[in-house]
PDB file of C-alpha atoms in Angstrom:
ATOM      1  CA  UNK A   1      -0.179  -0.019   0.008  1.00  0.00           C
ATOM      2  CA  UNK A   2       2.613   2.606   0.888  1.00  0.00           C
ATOM      3  CA  UNK A   3       4.945   1.161  -2.350  1.00  0.00           C
ATOM      4  CA  UNK A   4       4.782   1.089  -5.854  1.00  0.00           C
ATOM      5  CA  UNK A   5       3.643  -2.010  -7.992  1.00  0.00           C
ATOM      6  CA  UNK A   6       7.551  -2.732  -8.328  1.00  0.00           C
ATOM      7  CA  UNK A   7       8.949  -1.633  -5.734  1.00  0.00           C
ATOM      8  CA  UNK A   8       6.146  -3.755  -3.875  1.00  0.00           C
ATOM      9  CA  UNK A   9       7.126  -7.084  -5.825  1.00  0.00           C
ATOM     10  CA  UNK A  10      10.655  -6.467  -5.557  1.00  0.00           C
ATOM     11  CA  UNK A  11      10.467  -6.099  -1.498  1.00  0.00           C
ATOM     12  CA  UNK A  12       7.776  -9.801  -1.746  1.00  0.00           C
ATOM     13  CA  UNK A  13      10.393 -11.304  -3.382  1.00  0.00           C
ATOM     14  CA  UNK A  14      13.203 -10.705  -1.166  1.00  0.00           C
ATOM     15  CA  UNK A  15      11.563 -11.424   1.581  1.00  0.00           C
ATOM     16  CA  UNK A  16      10.327 -15.055  -0.054  1.00  0.00           C
ATOM     17  CA  UNK A  17      14.203 -15.248  -0.409  1.00  0.00           C
ATOM     18  CA  UNK A  18      15.054 -14.644   2.808  1.00  0.00           C
ATOM     19  CA  UNK A  19      11.826 -17.192   4.345  1.00  0.00           C
ATOM     20  CA  UNK A  20      12.627 -19.906   1.958  1.00  0.00           C
ATOM     21  CA  UNK A  21      16.930 -19.452   2.435  1.00  0.00           C
ATOM     22  CA  UNK A  22      16.031 -19.529   6.148  1.00  0.00           C
ATOM     23  CA  UNK A  23      13.482 -22.916   6.167  1.00  0.00           C
ATOM     24  CA  UNK A  24      16.015 -24.443   4.026  1.00  0.00           C
ATOM     25  CA  UNK A  25      19.293 -23.210   6.567  1.00  0.00           C
ATOM     26  CA  UNK A  26      17.394 -24.903   9.419  1.00  0.00           C
ATOM     27  CA  UNK A  27      16.057 -28.128   7.710  1.00  0.00           C
ATOM     28  CA  UNK A  28      19.641 -28.779   6.658  1.00  0.00           C
ATOM     29  CA  UNK A  29      20.950 -28.307  10.103  1.00  0.00           C
ATOM     30  CA  UNK A  30      18.011 -30.219  11.826  1.00  0.00           C
ATOM     31  CA  UNK A  31      19.447 -33.049   9.167  1.00  0.00           C
ATOM     32  CA  UNK A  32      22.947 -32.795   9.941  1.00  0.00           C
ATOM     33  CA  UNK A  33      22.270 -32.748  13.270  1.00  0.00           C
ATOM     34  CA  UNK A  34      20.579 -36.156  12.854  1.00  0.00           C
ATOM     35  CA  UNK A  35      23.379 -37.258  11.724  1.00  0.00           C
ATOM     36  CA  UNK A  36      25.953 -36.072  13.312  1.00  0.00           C
ATOM     37  CA  UNK A  37      24.578 -37.202  16.922  1.00  0.00           C
ATOM     38  CA  UNK A  38      23.386 -40.319  14.960  1.00  0.00           C
ATOM     39  CA  UNK A  39      27.262 -41.788  13.499  1.00  0.00           C
ATOM     40  CA  UNK A  40      27.985 -40.514  16.730  1.00  0.00           C
ATOM     41  CA  UNK A  41      26.273 -42.831  19.387  1.00  0.00           C
ATOM     42  CA  UNK A  42      26.802 -45.606  16.343  1.00  0.00           C
ATOM     43  CA  UNK A  43      30.258 -45.093  16.983  1.00  0.00           C
ATOM     44  CA  UNK A  44      30.399 -45.251  20.754  1.00  0.00           C
ATOM     45  CA  UNK A  45      28.132 -48.063  20.945  1.00  0.00           C
ATOM     46  CA  UNK A  46      30.675 -50.292  18.366  1.00  0.00           C
ATOM     47  CA  UNK A  47      33.436 -49.007  20.919  1.00  0.00           C
ATOM     48  CA  UNK A  48      31.962 -49.640  24.104  1.00  0.00           C
ATOM     49  CA  UNK A  49      31.807 -46.084  25.126  1.00  0.00           C
ATOM     50  CA  UNK A  50      29.766 -45.024  28.626  1.00  0.00           C
ATOM     51  CA  UNK A  51      26.851 -42.359  27.904  1.00  0.00           C
ATOM     52  CA  UNK A  52      26.475 -42.755  24.645  1.00  0.00           C
ATOM     53  CA  UNK A  53      23.069 -41.735  24.126  1.00  0.00           C
ATOM     54  CA  UNK A  54      23.624 -38.536  26.286  1.00  0.00           C
ATOM     55  CA  UNK A  55      27.204 -38.054  24.052  1.00  0.00           C
ATOM     56  CA  UNK A  56      24.512 -37.883  21.402  1.00  0.00           C
ATOM     57  CA  UNK A  57      22.497 -36.035  22.630  1.00  0.00           C
ATOM     58  CA  UNK A  58      24.957 -32.653  23.410  1.00  0.00           C
ATOM     59  CA  UNK A  59      26.424 -33.389  19.834  1.00  0.00           C
ATOM     60  CA  UNK A  60      22.532 -32.367  18.470  1.00  0.00           C
ATOM     61  CA  UNK A  61      22.346 -29.854  20.399  1.00  0.00           C
ATOM     62  CA  UNK A  62      25.686 -28.499  19.584  1.00  0.00           C
ATOM     63  CA  UNK A  63      25.654 -28.785  16.117  1.00  0.00           C
ATOM     64  CA  UNK A  64      23.540 -26.244  15.493  1.00  0.00           C
ATOM     65  CA  UNK A  65      26.497 -23.861  16.802  1.00  0.00           C
ATOM     66  CA  UNK A  66      28.451 -23.177  13.516  1.00  0.00           C
ATOM     67  CA  UNK A  67      32.228 -24.288  13.518  1.00  0.00           C
ATOM     68  CA  UNK A  68      32.566 -24.354  17.297  1.00  0.00           C
ATOM     69  CA  UNK A  69      29.809 -26.834  18.811  1.00  0.00           C
ATOM     70  CA  UNK A  70      31.467 -29.848  17.405  1.00  0.00           C
ATOM     71  CA  UNK A  71      34.654 -28.594  19.851  1.00  0.00           C
ATOM     72  CA  UNK A  72      32.373 -27.995  22.789  1.00  0.00           C
ATOM     73  CA  UNK A  73      30.480 -31.098  22.129  1.00  0.00           C
ATOM     74  CA  UNK A  74      33.724 -33.503  22.023  1.00  0.00           C
ATOM     75  CA  UNK A  75      35.028 -31.752  25.228  1.00  0.00           C
ATOM     76  CA  UNK A  76      31.809 -32.393  27.183  1.00  0.00           C
ATOM     77  CA  UNK A  77      32.054 -35.659  26.044  1.00  0.00           C
ATOM     78  CA  UNK A  78      35.502 -36.207  27.108  1.00  0.00           C
ATOM     79  CA  UNK A  79      34.704 -35.034  30.557  1.00  0.00           C
ATOM     80  CA  UNK A  80      31.590 -36.971  30.845  1.00  0.00           C
ATOM     81  CA  UNK A  81      33.939 -40.258  29.681  1.00  0.00           C
ATOM     82  CA  UNK A  82      36.368 -39.327  31.919  1.00  0.00           C
ATOM     83  CA  UNK A  83      34.537 -39.524  35.189  1.00  0.00           C
ATOM     84  CA  UNK A  84      33.495 -42.828  34.721  1.00  0.00           C
ATOM     85  CA  UNK A  85      36.019 -44.200  32.341  1.00  0.00           C
ATOM     86  CA  UNK A  86      39.644 -42.082  32.109  1.00  0.00           C
ATOM     87  CA  UNK A  87      40.985 -44.585  30.125  1.00  0.00           C
ATOM     88  CA  UNK A  88      38.475 -44.777  27.065  1.00  0.00           C
ATOM     89  CA  UNK A  89      38.721 -40.736  27.698  1.00  0.00           C
ATOM     90  CA  UNK A  90      41.216 -40.323  24.797  1.00  0.00           C
ATOM     91  CA  UNK A  91      39.952 -43.125  22.753  1.00  0.00           C
ATOM     92  CA  UNK A  92      36.916 -41.216  22.731  1.00  0.00           C
ATOM     93  CA  UNK A  93      38.687 -38.123  21.626  1.00  0.00           C
ATOM     94  CA  UNK A  94      39.915 -39.849  19.233  1.00  0.00           C
ATOM     95  CA  UNK A  95      36.675 -41.881  17.945  1.00  0.00           C
ATOM     96  CA  UNK A  96      34.937 -38.683  17.990  1.00  0.00           C
ATOM     97  CA  UNK A  97      37.617 -36.024  15.612  1.00  0.00           C
ATOM     98  CA  UNK A  98      37.215 -39.517  13.055  1.00  0.00           C
ATOM     99  CA  UNK A  99      33.289 -39.042  13.045  1.00  0.00           C
ATOM    100  CA  UNK A 100      33.555 -35.093  13.254  1.00  0.00           C
ATOM    101  CA  UNK A 101      35.866 -35.117  10.401  1.00  0.00           C
ATOM    102  CA  UNK A 102      33.952 -37.243   8.318  1.00  0.00           C
ATOM    103  CA  UNK A 103      30.655 -35.610   8.450  1.00  0.00           C
ATOM    104  CA  UNK A 104      32.353 -32.465   8.351  1.00  0.00           C
ATOM    105  CA  UNK A 105      33.815 -33.474   4.433  1.00  0.00           C
ATOM    106  CA  UNK A 106      31.106 -35.198   3.026  1.00  0.00           C
ATOM    107  CA  UNK A 107      27.854 -34.802   5.021  1.00  0.00           C
ATOM    108  CA  UNK A 108      27.999 -31.122   6.232  1.00  0.00           C
ATOM    109  CA  UNK A 109      28.885 -29.988   2.917  1.00  0.00           C
ATOM    110  CA  UNK A 110      26.590 -32.006   0.902  1.00  0.00           C
ATOM    111  CA  UNK A 111      23.610 -31.140   2.932  1.00  0.00           C
ATOM    112  CA  UNK A 112      24.507 -27.080   3.456  1.00  0.00           C
ATOM    113  CA  UNK A 113      24.929 -27.119  -0.518  1.00  0.00           C
ATOM    114  CA  UNK A 114      21.924 -28.263  -1.383  1.00  0.00           C
ATOM    115  CA  UNK A 115      19.731 -26.191   1.517  1.00  0.00           C
ATOM    116  CA  UNK A 116      21.263 -22.744   0.606  1.00  0.00           C
ATOM    117  CA  UNK A 117      23.218 -23.288  -2.495  1.00  0.00           C
ATOM    118  CA  UNK A 118      26.478 -21.083  -1.992  1.00  0.00           C
ATOM    119  CA  UNK A 119      30.086 -21.881  -2.014  1.00  0.00           C
ATOM    120  CA  UNK A 120      31.274 -23.126   1.003  1.00  0.00           C
ATOM    121  CA  UNK A 121      33.392 -19.802   1.350  1.00  0.00           C
ATOM    122  CA  UNK A 122      30.768 -17.375   2.269  1.00  0.00           C
ATOM    123  CA  UNK A 123      29.084 -19.799   4.671  1.00  0.00           C
ATOM    124  CA  UNK A 124      32.612 -19.414   6.342  1.00  0.00           C
ATOM    125  CA  UNK A 125      32.515 -15.318   5.544  1.00  0.00           C
ATOM    126  CA  UNK A 126      29.064 -15.486   7.070  1.00  0.00           C
ATOM    127  CA  UNK A 127      30.081 -17.389  10.347  1.00  0.00           C
ATOM    128  CA  UNK A 128      32.936 -15.283  10.628  1.00  0.00           C
ATOM    129  CA  UNK A 129      31.211 -11.914  10.222  1.00  0.00           C
ATOM    130  CA  UNK A 130      27.582 -13.202  12.263  1.00  0.00           C
ATOM    131  CA  UNK A 131      29.990 -14.292  15.110  1.00  0.00           C
ATOM    132  CA  UNK A 132      31.990 -10.800  15.514  1.00  0.00           C
ATOM    133  CA  UNK A 133      29.345  -8.728  15.478  1.00  0.00           C
ATOM    134  CA  UNK A 134      26.148 -10.836  16.883  1.00  0.00           C
ATOM    135  CA  UNK A 135      28.055 -13.466  18.315  1.00  0.00           C
ATOM    136  CA  UNK A 136      26.580 -16.971  18.045  1.00  0.00           C
ATOM    137  CA  UNK A 137      22.926 -15.870  17.212  1.00  0.00           C
ATOM    138  CA  UNK A 138      25.060 -14.049  14.128  1.00  0.00           C
ATOM    139  CA  UNK A 139      26.726 -17.231  13.344  1.00  0.00           C
ATOM    140  CA  UNK A 140      23.391 -18.441  12.656  1.00  0.00           C
ATOM    141  CA  UNK A 141      21.788 -15.775  11.262  1.00  0.00           C
ATOM    142  CA  UNK A 142      24.155 -14.630   8.930  1.00  0.00           C
ATOM    143  CA  UNK A 143      24.637 -18.270   6.758  1.00  0.00           C
ATOM    144  CA  UNK A 144      21.105 -17.466   5.396  1.00  0.00           C
ATOM    145  CA  UNK A 145      21.188 -13.611   5.548  1.00  0.00           C
ATOM    146  CA  UNK A 146      24.516 -14.064   3.096  1.00  0.00           C
ATOM    147  CA  UNK A 147      22.408 -17.136   1.020  1.00  0.00           C
ATOM    148  CA  UNK A 148      20.227 -14.508  -0.304  1.00  0.00           C
ATOM    149  CA  UNK A 149      22.686 -11.548  -0.580  1.00  0.00           C
ATOM    150  CA  UNK A 150      24.778 -13.822  -2.574  1.00  0.00           C
ATOM    151  CA  UNK A 151      21.179 -15.261  -5.074  1.00  0.00           C
ATOM    152  CA  UNK A 152      20.304 -10.752  -5.303  1.00  0.00           C
ATOM    153  CA  UNK A 153      24.131 -10.473  -6.321  1.00  0.00           C
ATOM    154  CA  UNK A 154      24.258 -12.964  -8.698  1.00  0.00           C
ATOM    155  CA  UNK A 155      20.788 -11.930 -10.455  1.00  0.00           C
ATOM    156  CA  UNK A 156      22.218  -8.502 -10.993  1.00  0.00           C
ATOM    157  CA  UNK A 157      25.799  -9.360 -12.189  1.00  0.00           C
ATOM    158  CA  UNK A 158      23.994 -11.855 -14.537  1.00  0.00           C
ATOM    159  CA  UNK A 159      21.559  -9.412 -15.743  1.00  0.00           C
ATOM    160  CA  UNK A 160      24.367  -6.659 -16.383  1.00  0.00           C
ATOM    161  CA  UNK A 161      26.211  -9.394 -18.647  1.00  0.00           C
ATOM    162  CA  UNK A 162      23.440  -9.968 -20.606  1.00  0.00           C
ATOM    163  CA  UNK A 163      22.399  -6.113 -21.031  1.00  0.00           C
ATOM    164  CA  UNK A 164      26.633  -5.685 -22.116  1.00  0.00           C
ATOM    165  CA  UNK A 165      26.340  -9.140 -24.581  1.00  0.00           C
ATOM    166  CA  UNK A 166      23.087  -7.692 -26.125  1.00  0.00           C
ATOM    167  CA  UNK A 167      24.765  -4.371 -26.371  1.00  0.00           C
ATOM    168  CA  UNK A 168      28.256  -6.273 -28.079  1.00  0.00           C
ATOM    169  CA  UNK A 169      25.801  -8.209 -30.407  1.00  0.00           C
ATOM    170  CA  UNK A 170      23.887  -5.062 -31.456  1.00  0.00           C
ATOM    171  CA  UNK A 171      27.323  -3.695 -32.117  1.00  0.00           C
ATOM    172  CA  UNK A 172      28.560  -6.602 -33.992  1.00  0.00           C
ATOM    173  CA  UNK A 173      25.292  -7.169 -36.070  1.00  0.00           C
ATOM    174  CA  UNK A 174      25.668  -3.332 -37.943  1.00  0.00           C
TER     175      UNK A 174
END
């Protein structure tokens, strides 16, 4: 009501992109958290570690914290296991490191690239800037915001390239 039809359409389009990016990001985070906690639980059961369910639950919750979540859950898990079986604490840390490396290298990039569709370097930039500006909430908020900004800039550059090609073709045909 306060904007013309052209501006209103653009604002609605950007808002739709934001809602879609946030929804896909949250869905991707949930899938990644479930897979990470499940693989940790399975590895802990296979190696006979205590507190497998509790540590897996902690891994699930901490998986929503980008970059630092696995370190926090690994430290808490190591401390829990150390209180019951000190000899297994280092083995847990080794097993946890391997599981998290596999998750971080194979699973997470595929899930997030499908979810928000931006290069991983921009995810790292978003997490760094968001964390620096707003802490942990900023890490979570800036990834979808960066995805929307990336797509808007990509569309703008694509339109500029098409316009430049259109001009070049017009000159060549004369």
